[in-house]
Short mmCIF file of C-alpha atoms in Angstrom, two decimals:
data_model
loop_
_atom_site.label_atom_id
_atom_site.label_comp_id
_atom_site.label_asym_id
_atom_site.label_seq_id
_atom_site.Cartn_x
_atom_site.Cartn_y
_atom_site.Cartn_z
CA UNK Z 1 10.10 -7.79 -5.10
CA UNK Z 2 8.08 -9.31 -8.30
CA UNK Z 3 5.47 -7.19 -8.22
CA UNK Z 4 7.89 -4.22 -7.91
CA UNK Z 5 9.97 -5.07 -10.85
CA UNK Z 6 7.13 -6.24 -13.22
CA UNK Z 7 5.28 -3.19 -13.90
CA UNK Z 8 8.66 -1.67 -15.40
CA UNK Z 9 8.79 -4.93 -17.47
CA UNK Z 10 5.41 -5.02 -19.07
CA UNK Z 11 5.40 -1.22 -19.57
CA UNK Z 12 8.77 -1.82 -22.01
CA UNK Z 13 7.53 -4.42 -23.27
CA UNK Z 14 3.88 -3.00 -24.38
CA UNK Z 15 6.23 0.33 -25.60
CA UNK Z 16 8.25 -2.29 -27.93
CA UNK Z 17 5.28 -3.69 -28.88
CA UNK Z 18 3.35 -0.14 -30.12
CA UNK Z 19 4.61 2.22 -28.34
CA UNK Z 20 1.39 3.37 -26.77
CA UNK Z 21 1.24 5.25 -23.53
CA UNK Z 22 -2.65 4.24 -23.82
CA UNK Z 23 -1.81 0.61 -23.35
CA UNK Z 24 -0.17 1.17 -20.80
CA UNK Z 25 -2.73 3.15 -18.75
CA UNK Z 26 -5.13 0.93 -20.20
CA UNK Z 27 -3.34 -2.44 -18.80
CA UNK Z 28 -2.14 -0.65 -15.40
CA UNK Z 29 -6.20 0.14 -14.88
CA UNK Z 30 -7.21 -3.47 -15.23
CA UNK Z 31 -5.04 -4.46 -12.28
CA UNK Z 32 -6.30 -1.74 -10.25
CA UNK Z 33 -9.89 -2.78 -10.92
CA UNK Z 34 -9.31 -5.88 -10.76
CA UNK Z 35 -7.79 -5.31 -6.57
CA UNK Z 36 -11.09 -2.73 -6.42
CA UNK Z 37 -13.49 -4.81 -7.10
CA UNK Z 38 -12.83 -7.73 -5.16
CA UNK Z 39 -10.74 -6.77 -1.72
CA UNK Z 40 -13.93 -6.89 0.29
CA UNK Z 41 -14.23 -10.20 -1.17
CA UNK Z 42 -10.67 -10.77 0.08
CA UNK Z 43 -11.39 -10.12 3.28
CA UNK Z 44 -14.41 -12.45 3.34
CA UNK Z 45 -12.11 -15.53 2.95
CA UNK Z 46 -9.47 -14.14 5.07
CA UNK Z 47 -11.92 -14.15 7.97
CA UNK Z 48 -13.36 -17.28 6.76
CA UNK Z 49 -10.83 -20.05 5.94
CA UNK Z 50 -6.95 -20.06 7.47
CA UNK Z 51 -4.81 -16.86 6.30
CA UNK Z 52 -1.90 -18.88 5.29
CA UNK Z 53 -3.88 -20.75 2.78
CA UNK Z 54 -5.92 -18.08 1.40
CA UNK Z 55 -2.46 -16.72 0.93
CA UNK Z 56 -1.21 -19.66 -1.24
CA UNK Z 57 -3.38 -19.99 -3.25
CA UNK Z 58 -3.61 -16.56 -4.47
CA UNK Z 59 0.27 -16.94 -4.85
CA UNK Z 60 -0.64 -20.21 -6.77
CA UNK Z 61 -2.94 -18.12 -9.09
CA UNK Z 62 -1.01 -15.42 -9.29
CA UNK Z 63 2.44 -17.04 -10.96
CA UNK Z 64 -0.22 -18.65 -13.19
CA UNK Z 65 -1.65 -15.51 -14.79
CA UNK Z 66 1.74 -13.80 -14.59
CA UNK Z 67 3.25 -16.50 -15.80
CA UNK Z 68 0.75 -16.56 -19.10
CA UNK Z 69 1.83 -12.90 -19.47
CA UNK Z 70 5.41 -13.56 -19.64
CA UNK Z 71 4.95 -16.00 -22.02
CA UNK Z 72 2.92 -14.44 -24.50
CA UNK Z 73 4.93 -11.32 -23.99
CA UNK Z 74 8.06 -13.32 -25.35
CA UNK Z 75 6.40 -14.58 -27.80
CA UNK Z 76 6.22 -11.17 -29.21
CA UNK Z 77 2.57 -10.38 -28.23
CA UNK Z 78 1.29 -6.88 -27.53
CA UNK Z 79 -2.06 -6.69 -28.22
CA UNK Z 80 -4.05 -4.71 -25.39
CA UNK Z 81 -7.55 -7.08 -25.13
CA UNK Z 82 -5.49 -10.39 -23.43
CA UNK Z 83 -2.93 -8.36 -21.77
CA UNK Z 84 -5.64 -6.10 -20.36
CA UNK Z 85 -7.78 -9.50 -19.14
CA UNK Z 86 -4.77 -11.00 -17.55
CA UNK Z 87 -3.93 -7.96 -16.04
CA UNK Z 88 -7.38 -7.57 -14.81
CA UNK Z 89 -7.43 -11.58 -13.31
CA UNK Z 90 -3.50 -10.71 -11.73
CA UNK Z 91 -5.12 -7.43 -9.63
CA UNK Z 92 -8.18 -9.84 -8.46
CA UNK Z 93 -5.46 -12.44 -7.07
CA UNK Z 94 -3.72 -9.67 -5.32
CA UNK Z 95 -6.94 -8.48 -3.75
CA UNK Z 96 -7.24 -11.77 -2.44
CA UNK Z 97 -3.74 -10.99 -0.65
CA UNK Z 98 -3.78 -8.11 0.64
CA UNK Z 99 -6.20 -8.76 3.69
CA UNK Z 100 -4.85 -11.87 4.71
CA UNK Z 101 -1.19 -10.66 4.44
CA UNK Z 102 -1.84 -7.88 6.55
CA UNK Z 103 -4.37 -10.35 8.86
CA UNK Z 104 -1.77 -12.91 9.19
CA UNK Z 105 0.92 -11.09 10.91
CA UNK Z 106 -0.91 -11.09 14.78
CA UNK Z 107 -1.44 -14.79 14.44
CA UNK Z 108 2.22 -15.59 14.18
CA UNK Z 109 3.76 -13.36 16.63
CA UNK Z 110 3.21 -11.95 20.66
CA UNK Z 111 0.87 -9.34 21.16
CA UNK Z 112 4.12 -7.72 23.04
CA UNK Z 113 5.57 -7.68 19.40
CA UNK Z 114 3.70 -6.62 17.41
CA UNK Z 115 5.28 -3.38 16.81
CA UNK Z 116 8.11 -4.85 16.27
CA UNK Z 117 6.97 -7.66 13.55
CA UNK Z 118 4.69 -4.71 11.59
CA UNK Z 119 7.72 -2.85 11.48
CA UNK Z 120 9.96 -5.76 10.27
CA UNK Z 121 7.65 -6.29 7.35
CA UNK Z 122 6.65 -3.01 6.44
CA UNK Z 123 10.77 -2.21 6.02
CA UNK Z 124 11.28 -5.40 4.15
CA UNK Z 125 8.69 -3.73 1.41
CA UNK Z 126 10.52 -1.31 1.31
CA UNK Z 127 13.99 -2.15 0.93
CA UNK Z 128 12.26 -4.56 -1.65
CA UNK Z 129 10.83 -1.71 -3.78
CA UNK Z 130 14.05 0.43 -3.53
CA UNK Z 131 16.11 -2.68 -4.91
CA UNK Z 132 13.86 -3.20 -7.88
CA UNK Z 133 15.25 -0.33 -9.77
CA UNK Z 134 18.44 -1.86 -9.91
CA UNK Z 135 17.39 -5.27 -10.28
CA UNK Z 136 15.38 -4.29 -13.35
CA UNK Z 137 17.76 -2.82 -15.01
CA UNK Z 138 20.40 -5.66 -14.25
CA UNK Z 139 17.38 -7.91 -15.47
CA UNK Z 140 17.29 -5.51 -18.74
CA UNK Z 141 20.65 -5.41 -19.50
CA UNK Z 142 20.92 -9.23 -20.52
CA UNK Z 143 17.48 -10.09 -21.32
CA UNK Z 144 14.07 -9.04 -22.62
CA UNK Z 145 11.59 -6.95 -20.73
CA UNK Z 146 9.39 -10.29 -20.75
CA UNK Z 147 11.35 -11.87 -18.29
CA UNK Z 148 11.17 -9.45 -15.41
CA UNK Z 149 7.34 -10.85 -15.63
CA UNK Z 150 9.17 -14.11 -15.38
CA UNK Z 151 11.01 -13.46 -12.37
CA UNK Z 152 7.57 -12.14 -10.75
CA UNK Z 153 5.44 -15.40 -11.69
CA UNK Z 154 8.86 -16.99 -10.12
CA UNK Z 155 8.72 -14.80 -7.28
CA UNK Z 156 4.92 -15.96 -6.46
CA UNK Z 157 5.40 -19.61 -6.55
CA UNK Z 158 8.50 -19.32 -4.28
CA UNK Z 159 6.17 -16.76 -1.93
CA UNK Z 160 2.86 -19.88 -1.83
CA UNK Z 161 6.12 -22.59 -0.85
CA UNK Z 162 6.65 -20.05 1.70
CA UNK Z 163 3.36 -19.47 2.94
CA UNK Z 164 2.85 -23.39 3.13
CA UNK Z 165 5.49 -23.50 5.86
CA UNK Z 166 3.40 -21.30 8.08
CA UNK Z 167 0.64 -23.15 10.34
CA UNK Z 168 -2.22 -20.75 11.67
CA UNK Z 169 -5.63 -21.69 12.92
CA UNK Z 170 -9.01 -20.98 10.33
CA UNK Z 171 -11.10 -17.99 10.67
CA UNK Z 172 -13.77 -18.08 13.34
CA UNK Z 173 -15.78 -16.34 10.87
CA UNK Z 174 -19.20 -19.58 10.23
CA UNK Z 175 -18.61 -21.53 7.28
CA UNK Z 176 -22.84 -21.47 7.49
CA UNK Z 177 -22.78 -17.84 6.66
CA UNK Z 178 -23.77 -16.43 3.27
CA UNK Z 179 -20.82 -14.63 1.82
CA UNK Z 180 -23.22 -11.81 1.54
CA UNK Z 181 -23.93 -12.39 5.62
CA UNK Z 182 -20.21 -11.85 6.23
CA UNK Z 183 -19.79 -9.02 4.21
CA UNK Z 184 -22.51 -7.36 5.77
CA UNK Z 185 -20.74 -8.26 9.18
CA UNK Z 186 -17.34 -6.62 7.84
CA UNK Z 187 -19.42 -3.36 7.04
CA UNK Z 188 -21.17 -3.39 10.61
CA UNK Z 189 -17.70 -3.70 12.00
CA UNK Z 190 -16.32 -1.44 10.20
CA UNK Z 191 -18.94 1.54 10.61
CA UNK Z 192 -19.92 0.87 13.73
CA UNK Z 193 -16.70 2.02 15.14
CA UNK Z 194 -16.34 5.53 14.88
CA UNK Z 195 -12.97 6.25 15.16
CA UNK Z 196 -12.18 3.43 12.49
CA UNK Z 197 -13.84 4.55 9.57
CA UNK Z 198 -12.73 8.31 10.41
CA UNK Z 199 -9.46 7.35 10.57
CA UNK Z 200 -9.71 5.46 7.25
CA UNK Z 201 -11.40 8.05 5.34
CA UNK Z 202 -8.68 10.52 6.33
CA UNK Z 203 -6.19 7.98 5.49
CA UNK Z 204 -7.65 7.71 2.05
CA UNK Z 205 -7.50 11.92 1.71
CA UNK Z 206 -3.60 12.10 2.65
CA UNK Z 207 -3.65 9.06 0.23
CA UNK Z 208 -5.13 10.90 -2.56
CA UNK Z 209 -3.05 14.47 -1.97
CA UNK Z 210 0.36 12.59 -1.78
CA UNK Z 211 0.61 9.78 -4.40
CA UNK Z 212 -1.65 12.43 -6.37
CA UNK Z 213 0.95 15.14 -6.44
CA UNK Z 214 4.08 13.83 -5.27
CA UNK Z 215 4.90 11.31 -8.45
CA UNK Z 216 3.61 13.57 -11.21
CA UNK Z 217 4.43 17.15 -9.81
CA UNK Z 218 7.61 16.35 -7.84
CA UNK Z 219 9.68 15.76 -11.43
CA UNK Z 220 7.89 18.71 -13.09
CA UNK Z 221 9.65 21.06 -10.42
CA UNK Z 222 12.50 19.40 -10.05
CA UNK Z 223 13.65 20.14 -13.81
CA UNK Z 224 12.01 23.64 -13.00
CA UNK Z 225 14.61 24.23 -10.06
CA UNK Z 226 17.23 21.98 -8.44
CA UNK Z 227 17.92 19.95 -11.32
CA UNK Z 228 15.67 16.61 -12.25
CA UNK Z 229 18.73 14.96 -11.50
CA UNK Z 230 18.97 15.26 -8.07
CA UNK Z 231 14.60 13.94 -7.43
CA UNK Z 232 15.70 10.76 -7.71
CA UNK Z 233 17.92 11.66 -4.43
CA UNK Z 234 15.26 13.39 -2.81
CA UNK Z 235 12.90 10.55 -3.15
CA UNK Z 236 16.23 8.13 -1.42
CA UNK Z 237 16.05 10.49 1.92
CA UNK Z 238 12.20 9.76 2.06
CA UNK Z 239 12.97 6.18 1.76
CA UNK Z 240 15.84 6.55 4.30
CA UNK Z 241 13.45 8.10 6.80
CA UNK Z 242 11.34 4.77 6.35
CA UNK Z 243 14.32 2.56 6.93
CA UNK Z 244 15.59 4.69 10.24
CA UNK Z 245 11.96 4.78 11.82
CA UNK Z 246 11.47 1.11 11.02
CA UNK Z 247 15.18 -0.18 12.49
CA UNK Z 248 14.23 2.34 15.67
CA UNK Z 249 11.22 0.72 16.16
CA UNK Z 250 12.55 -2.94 15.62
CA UNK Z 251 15.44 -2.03 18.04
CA UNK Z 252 13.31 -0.88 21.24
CA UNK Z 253 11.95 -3.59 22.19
CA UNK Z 254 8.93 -1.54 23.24
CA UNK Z 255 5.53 -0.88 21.56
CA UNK Z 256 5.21 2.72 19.94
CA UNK Z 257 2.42 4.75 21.36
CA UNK Z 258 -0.51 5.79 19.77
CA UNK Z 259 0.40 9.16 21.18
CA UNK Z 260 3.89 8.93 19.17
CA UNK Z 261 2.38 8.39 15.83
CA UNK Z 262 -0.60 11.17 16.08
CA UNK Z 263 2.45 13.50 16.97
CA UNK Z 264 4.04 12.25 13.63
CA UNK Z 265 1.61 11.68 11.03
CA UNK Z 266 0.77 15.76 10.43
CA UNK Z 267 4.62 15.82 9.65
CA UNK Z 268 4.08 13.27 6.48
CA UNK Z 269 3.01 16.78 4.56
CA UNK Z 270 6.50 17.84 4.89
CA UNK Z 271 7.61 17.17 1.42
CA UNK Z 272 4.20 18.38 -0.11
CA UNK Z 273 4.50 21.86 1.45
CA UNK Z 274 8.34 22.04 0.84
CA UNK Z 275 8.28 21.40 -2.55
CA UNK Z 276 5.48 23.83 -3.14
CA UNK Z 277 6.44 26.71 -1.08
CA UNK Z 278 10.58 26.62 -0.96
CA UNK Z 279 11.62 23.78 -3.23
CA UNK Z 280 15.48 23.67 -2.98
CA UNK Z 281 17.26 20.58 -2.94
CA UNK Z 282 18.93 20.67 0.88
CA UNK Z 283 15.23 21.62 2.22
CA UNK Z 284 13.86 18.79 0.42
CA UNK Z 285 16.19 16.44 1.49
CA UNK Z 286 14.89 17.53 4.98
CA UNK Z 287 11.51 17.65 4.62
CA UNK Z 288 11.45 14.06 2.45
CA UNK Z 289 13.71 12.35 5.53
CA UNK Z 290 11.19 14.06 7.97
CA UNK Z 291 7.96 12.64 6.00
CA UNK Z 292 9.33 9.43 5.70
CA UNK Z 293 9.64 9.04 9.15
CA UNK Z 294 6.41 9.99 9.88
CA UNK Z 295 4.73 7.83 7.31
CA UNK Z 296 6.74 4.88 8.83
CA UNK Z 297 6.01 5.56 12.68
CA UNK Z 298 2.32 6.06 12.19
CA UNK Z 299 1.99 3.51 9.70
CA UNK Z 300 3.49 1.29 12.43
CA UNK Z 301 1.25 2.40 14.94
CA UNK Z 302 -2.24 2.16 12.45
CA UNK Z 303 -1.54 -1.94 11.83
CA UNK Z 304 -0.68 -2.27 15.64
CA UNK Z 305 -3.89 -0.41 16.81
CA UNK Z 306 -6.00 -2.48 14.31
CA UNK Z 307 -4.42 -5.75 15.35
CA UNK Z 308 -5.29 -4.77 19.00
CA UNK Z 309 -8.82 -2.98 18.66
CA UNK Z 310 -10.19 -5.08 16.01
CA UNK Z 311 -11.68 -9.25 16.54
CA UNK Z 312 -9.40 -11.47 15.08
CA UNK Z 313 -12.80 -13.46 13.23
CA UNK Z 314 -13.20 -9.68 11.69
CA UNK Z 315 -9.74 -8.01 10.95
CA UNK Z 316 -9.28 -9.21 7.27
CA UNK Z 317 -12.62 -7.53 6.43
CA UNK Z 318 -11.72 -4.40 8.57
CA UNK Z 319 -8.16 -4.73 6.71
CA UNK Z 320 -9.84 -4.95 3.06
CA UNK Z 321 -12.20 -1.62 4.00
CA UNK Z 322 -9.07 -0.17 4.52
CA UNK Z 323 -7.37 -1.25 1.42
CA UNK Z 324 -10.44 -0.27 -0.77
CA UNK Z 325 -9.29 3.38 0.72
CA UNK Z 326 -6.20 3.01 -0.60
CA UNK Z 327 -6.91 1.76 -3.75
CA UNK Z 328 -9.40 4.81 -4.37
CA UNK Z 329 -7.49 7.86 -3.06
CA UNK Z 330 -4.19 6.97 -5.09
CA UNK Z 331 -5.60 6.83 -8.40
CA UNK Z 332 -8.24 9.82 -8.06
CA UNK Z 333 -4.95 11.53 -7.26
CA UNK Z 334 -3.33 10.88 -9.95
CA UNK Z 335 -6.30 11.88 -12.40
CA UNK Z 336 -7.06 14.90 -10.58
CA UNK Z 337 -3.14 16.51 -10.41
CA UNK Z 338 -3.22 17.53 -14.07
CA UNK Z 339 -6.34 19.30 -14.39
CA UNK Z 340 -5.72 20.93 -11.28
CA UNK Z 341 -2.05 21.71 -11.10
CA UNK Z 342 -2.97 22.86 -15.15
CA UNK Z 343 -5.39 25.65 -13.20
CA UNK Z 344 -3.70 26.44 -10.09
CA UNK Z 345 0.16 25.68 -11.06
CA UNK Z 346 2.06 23.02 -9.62
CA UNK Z 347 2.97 24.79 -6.65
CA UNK Z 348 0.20 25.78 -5.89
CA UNK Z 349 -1.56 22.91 -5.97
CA UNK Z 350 1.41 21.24 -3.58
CA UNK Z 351 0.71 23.83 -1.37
CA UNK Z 352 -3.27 22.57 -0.97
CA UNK Z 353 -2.22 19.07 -1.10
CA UNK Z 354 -0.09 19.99 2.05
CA UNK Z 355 -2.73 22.04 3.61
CA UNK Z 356 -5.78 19.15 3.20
CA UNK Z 357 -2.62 16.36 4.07
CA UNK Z 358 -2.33 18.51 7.69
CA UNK Z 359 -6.39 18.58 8.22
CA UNK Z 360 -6.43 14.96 7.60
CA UNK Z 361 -4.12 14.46 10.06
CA UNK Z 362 -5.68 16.30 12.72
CA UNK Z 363 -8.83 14.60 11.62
CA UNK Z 364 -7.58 11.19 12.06
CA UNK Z 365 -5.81 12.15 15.82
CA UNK Z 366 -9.07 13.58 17.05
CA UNK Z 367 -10.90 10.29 15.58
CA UNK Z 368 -7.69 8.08 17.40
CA UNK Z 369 -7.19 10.35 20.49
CA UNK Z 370 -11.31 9.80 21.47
CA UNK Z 371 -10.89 5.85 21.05
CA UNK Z 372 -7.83 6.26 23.46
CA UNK Z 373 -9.44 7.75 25.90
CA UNK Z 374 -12.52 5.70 26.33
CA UNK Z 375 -9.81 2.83 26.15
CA UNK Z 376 -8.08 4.36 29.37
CA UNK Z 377 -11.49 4.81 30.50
CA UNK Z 378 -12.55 1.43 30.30
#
């Protein structure tokens, strides 16, 4: 919920400062680099020492730095060079996270449940990111833009008091091991499976065509068409697909098949497609509730095949490999949309999106559908 609500903080609070859409981009690229450059490092000392703790302290570090940023934000500071270095130390304590976050979940629930518990958490982020809009502008309507950062430095120390509570064994990964030694083990892990780094690489294409087009085009034909008015609504049905995949899946009591989310992940190109070849509102409504669902069930179904397929000692460095493909296809996305949409149009360039979205999808169920058959196999 911090994280969700202090982007929108420090952006108004950099535009009161100089108005600079430069800053901004500027500041929002530190972070990123910041998670780039150090998630395989991440996933090192998720593998290495117990998740929990590598989880505090980055949560310790974390309201730190944000904290700093708060305060020298309302103290009427705007100057890009510290609130690009903070930013930059914030996206290295959030690399630190993410693979032990993700890494975590199997050690504290039944293999029978895991379904269930990936689907829990990946709803609760959410509901948490649908929320912030409101919150920040309940937030803004009282007090400065600073304290949003506030309430996300708050929001990490309460999340390390959390994440003290919760008692999991260390990493089996050797203490004797060169950090260098482990990362190499990570990358033999990683590439020596077949079907894993397929699947990722495709991952990181359907990454790259959505969160490329999807933010920057989606309002830019909305205005054209429907009414830029009514995105906002089309961008609620996509999260309501989420929500009703994620409470189906919670509610079976069953695991979702690998089969099931193959059959669902070509549908995440839905919206994509729609909005480039037929964008009216009712059809998008459709196609956005349809993609969300898909996203959610095979999202479900990628942690849960990890969890099972992957060595516990290795799983945060398989986890931060696959977060390093996240981290790269969103923002190439986003720098590639303009150029291209400015040669092919908009729609156009939805339509490929959809099209290479679909071929990474078959991609990643061919790479998926041969590990599950030498799994019945074995």
């Amino acid at each position: 919920m911090g994280n969700t609500v202090a982007p929108i903080g420090l952006a108004l609070a950099i535009i009161d400062a100089d108005g600079s859409a430069a800053t901004i981009g500027i500041v929002v690229g530190a972070r990123s680099a910041g998670n780039l450059l150090f998630v395989l490092a991440g996933g090192i000392l998720a593998d290495r020492f117990p998740r929990s703790v590598v989880l505090e302290g980055s949560s310790a570090a974390s309201a730190i730095t944000q904290g700093v940023v708060a305060w020298y934000v309302l103290s009427g500071g705007g100057s890009v060079v510290p609130l690009t270095l903070l930013a930059l130390l914030n996206g290295i304590c959030a690399a630190f996270a993410s693979p032990a976050s993700s890494a975590l979940l199997p050690q504290t629930v039944p293999s029978t449940m895991r379904s269930q518990a990936n689907a829990a958490m990946r709803l609760t982020l959410n509901l948490c990111a649908v929320a912030s809009g409101a919150l920040a502008a309940l937030f803004l309507l009282v007090a400065d833009p600073g304290w949003l950062i506030a309430f996300d430095a708050l929001c990490f120390a309460v999340a390390g008091v959390l994440f003290s509570r919760v008692r999991v064994p260390a990493g089996t990964a050797s203490k004797k091991e060169s950090l260098m030694s482990q990362l190499r083990g990570g990358w033999v892990a990683f590439s020596e499976q077949k079907w894993l780094w397929q699947a990722i690489v495709g991952s990181t294409v359907m990454n790259l065509c959505f969160s490329g087009t999807i933010p920057v085009l989606g309002p830019i034909l909305a205005e054209e068409t429907f009414g830029s008015h009514l995105w906002g609504l089309v961008l609620g049905a996509q999260v309501g697909g989420l929500t009703v995949a994620a409470v189906l899946i919670m509610r079976s009591g069953r695991r979702i098949s690998l089969r099931a989310g193959l059959l669902a992940l070509p549908l995440g190109a839905a919206l994509p497609l729609t909005l480039g070849v037929h964008p009216t509102f009712a059809v998008l409504l459709l196609a956005a509730f349809v993609g969300g669902l898909s996203m959610e069930v095979f999202g479900t179904v990628w942690e849960t095949t990890l969890q099972d397929r992957i060595e516990p000692d290795k799983l945060g460095r398989v986890y931060s490999y696959d977060a390093l493909g996240s981290f790269i296809g969103v923002p190439l996305g986003q720098v590639l949309v303009g150029p291209v949409s400015a040669e092919l149009t908009p729609r156009t360039t939805l339509v490929i999106a959809g099209v290479l979205m679909v071929g990474a999808a078959l991609a990643i169920a061919r790479a998926l559908g041969g590990e599950r058959a030498a799994i019945k196999a074995a």
